[in-house]
mmCIF file of C-alpha atoms in Angstrom:
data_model
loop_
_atom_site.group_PDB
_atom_site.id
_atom_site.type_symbol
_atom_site.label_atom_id
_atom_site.label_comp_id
_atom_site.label_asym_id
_atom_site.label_seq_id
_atom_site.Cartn_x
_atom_site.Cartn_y
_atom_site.Cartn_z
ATOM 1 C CA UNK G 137 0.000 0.000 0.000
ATOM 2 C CA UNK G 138 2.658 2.417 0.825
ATOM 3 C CA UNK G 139 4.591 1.462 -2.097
ATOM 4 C CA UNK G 140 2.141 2.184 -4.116
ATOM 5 C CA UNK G 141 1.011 5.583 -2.531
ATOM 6 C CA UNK G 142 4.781 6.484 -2.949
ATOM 7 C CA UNK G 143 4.953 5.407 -6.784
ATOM 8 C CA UNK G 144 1.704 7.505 -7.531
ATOM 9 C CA UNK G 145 2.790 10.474 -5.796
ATOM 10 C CA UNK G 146 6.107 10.799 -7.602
ATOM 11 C CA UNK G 147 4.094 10.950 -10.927
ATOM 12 C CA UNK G 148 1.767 13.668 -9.212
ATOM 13 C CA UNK G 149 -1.097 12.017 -8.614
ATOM 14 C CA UNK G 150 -2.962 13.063 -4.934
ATOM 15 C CA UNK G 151 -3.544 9.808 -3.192
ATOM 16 C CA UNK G 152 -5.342 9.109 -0.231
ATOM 17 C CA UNK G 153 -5.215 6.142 2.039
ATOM 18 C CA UNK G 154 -8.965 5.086 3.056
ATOM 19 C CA UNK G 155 -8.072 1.649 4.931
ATOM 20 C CA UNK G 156 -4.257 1.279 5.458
ATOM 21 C CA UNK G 157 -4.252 -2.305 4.088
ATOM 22 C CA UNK G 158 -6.858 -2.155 1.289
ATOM 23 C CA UNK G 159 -8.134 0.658 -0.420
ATOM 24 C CA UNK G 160 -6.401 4.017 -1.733
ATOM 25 C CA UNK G 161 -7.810 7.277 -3.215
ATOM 26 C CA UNK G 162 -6.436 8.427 -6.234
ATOM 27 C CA UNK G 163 -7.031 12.160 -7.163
ATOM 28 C CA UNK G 164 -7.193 13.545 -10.731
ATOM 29 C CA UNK G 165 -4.043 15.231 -10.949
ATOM 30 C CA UNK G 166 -6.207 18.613 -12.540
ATOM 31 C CA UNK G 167 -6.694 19.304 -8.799
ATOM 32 C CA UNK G 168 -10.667 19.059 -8.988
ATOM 33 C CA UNK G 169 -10.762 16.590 -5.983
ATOM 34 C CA UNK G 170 -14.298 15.025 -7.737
ATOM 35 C CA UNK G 171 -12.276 13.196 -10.402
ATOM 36 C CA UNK G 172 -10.599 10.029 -8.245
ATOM 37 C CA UNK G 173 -10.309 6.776 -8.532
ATOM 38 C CA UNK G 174 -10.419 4.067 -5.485
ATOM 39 C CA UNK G 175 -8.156 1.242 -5.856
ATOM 40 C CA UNK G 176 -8.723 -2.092 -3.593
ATOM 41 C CA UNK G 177 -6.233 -4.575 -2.897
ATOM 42 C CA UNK G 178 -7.751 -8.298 -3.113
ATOM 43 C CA UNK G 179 -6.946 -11.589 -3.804
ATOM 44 C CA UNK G 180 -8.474 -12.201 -7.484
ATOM 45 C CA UNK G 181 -9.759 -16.174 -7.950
ATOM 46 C CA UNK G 182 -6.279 -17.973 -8.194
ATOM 47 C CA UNK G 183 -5.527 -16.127 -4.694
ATOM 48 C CA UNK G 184 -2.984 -13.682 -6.002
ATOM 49 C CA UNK G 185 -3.236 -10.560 -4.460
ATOM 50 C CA UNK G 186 -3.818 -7.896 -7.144
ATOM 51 C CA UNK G 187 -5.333 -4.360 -7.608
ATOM 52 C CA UNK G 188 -8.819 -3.801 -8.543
ATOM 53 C CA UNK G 189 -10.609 -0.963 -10.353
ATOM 54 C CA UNK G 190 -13.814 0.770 -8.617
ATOM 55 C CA UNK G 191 -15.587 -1.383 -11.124
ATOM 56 C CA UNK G 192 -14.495 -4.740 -10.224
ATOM 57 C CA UNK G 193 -11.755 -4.775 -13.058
ATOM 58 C CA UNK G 194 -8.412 -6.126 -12.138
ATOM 59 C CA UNK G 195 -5.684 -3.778 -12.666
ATOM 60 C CA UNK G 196 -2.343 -6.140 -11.707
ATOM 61 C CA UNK G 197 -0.714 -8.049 -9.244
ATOM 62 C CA UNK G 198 0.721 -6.104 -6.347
ATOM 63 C CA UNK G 199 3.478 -7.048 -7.030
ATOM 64 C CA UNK G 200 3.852 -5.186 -10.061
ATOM 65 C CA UNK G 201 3.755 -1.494 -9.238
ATOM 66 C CA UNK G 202 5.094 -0.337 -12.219
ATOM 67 C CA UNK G 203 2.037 -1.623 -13.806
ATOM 68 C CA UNK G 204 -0.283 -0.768 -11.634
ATOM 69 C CA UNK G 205 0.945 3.232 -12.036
ATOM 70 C CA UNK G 206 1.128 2.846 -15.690
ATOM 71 C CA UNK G 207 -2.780 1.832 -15.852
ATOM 72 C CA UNK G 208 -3.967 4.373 -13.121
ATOM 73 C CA UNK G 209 -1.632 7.069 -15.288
ATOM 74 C CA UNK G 210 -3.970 6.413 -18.372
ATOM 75 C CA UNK G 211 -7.370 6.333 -16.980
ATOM 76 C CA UNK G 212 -7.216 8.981 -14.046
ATOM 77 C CA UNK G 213 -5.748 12.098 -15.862
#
């Protein structure tokens, strides 16, 4: 989680942390605080523990931050 929150924020992104070990707010870096995204951390079916989309939508393992900051970089602008 903190990994993550560190990644975003060195690509400008405004993130909050909603449950330490779980979920994360991700502000539109425009500044208007009503354009976020909230990411959950999860196991998906096979019992890897991933990121997940608002929607339900896997994002990428945890593992793979890089990833993970890549997709949130094209979908919350």
């Amino acid at each position: 989680m903190k990994a993550l929150d560190y990644a975003l924020k060195r690509r400008g992104f405004a993130t909050e942390i909603i449950e330490p070990s779980t979920r994360l707010k991700v502000h539109s870096r425009s500044g208007y605080n009503h354009f976020h995204e909230v990411l959950t951390l999860r196991q998906d079916g096979d019992e890897v523990l991933r990121w997940f989309w608002s929607w339900g939508e896997p994002i990428a393992p945890a593992v793979d931050l890089s990833d993970v900051v890549n997709a949130v970089n094209k979908v919350v602008l």
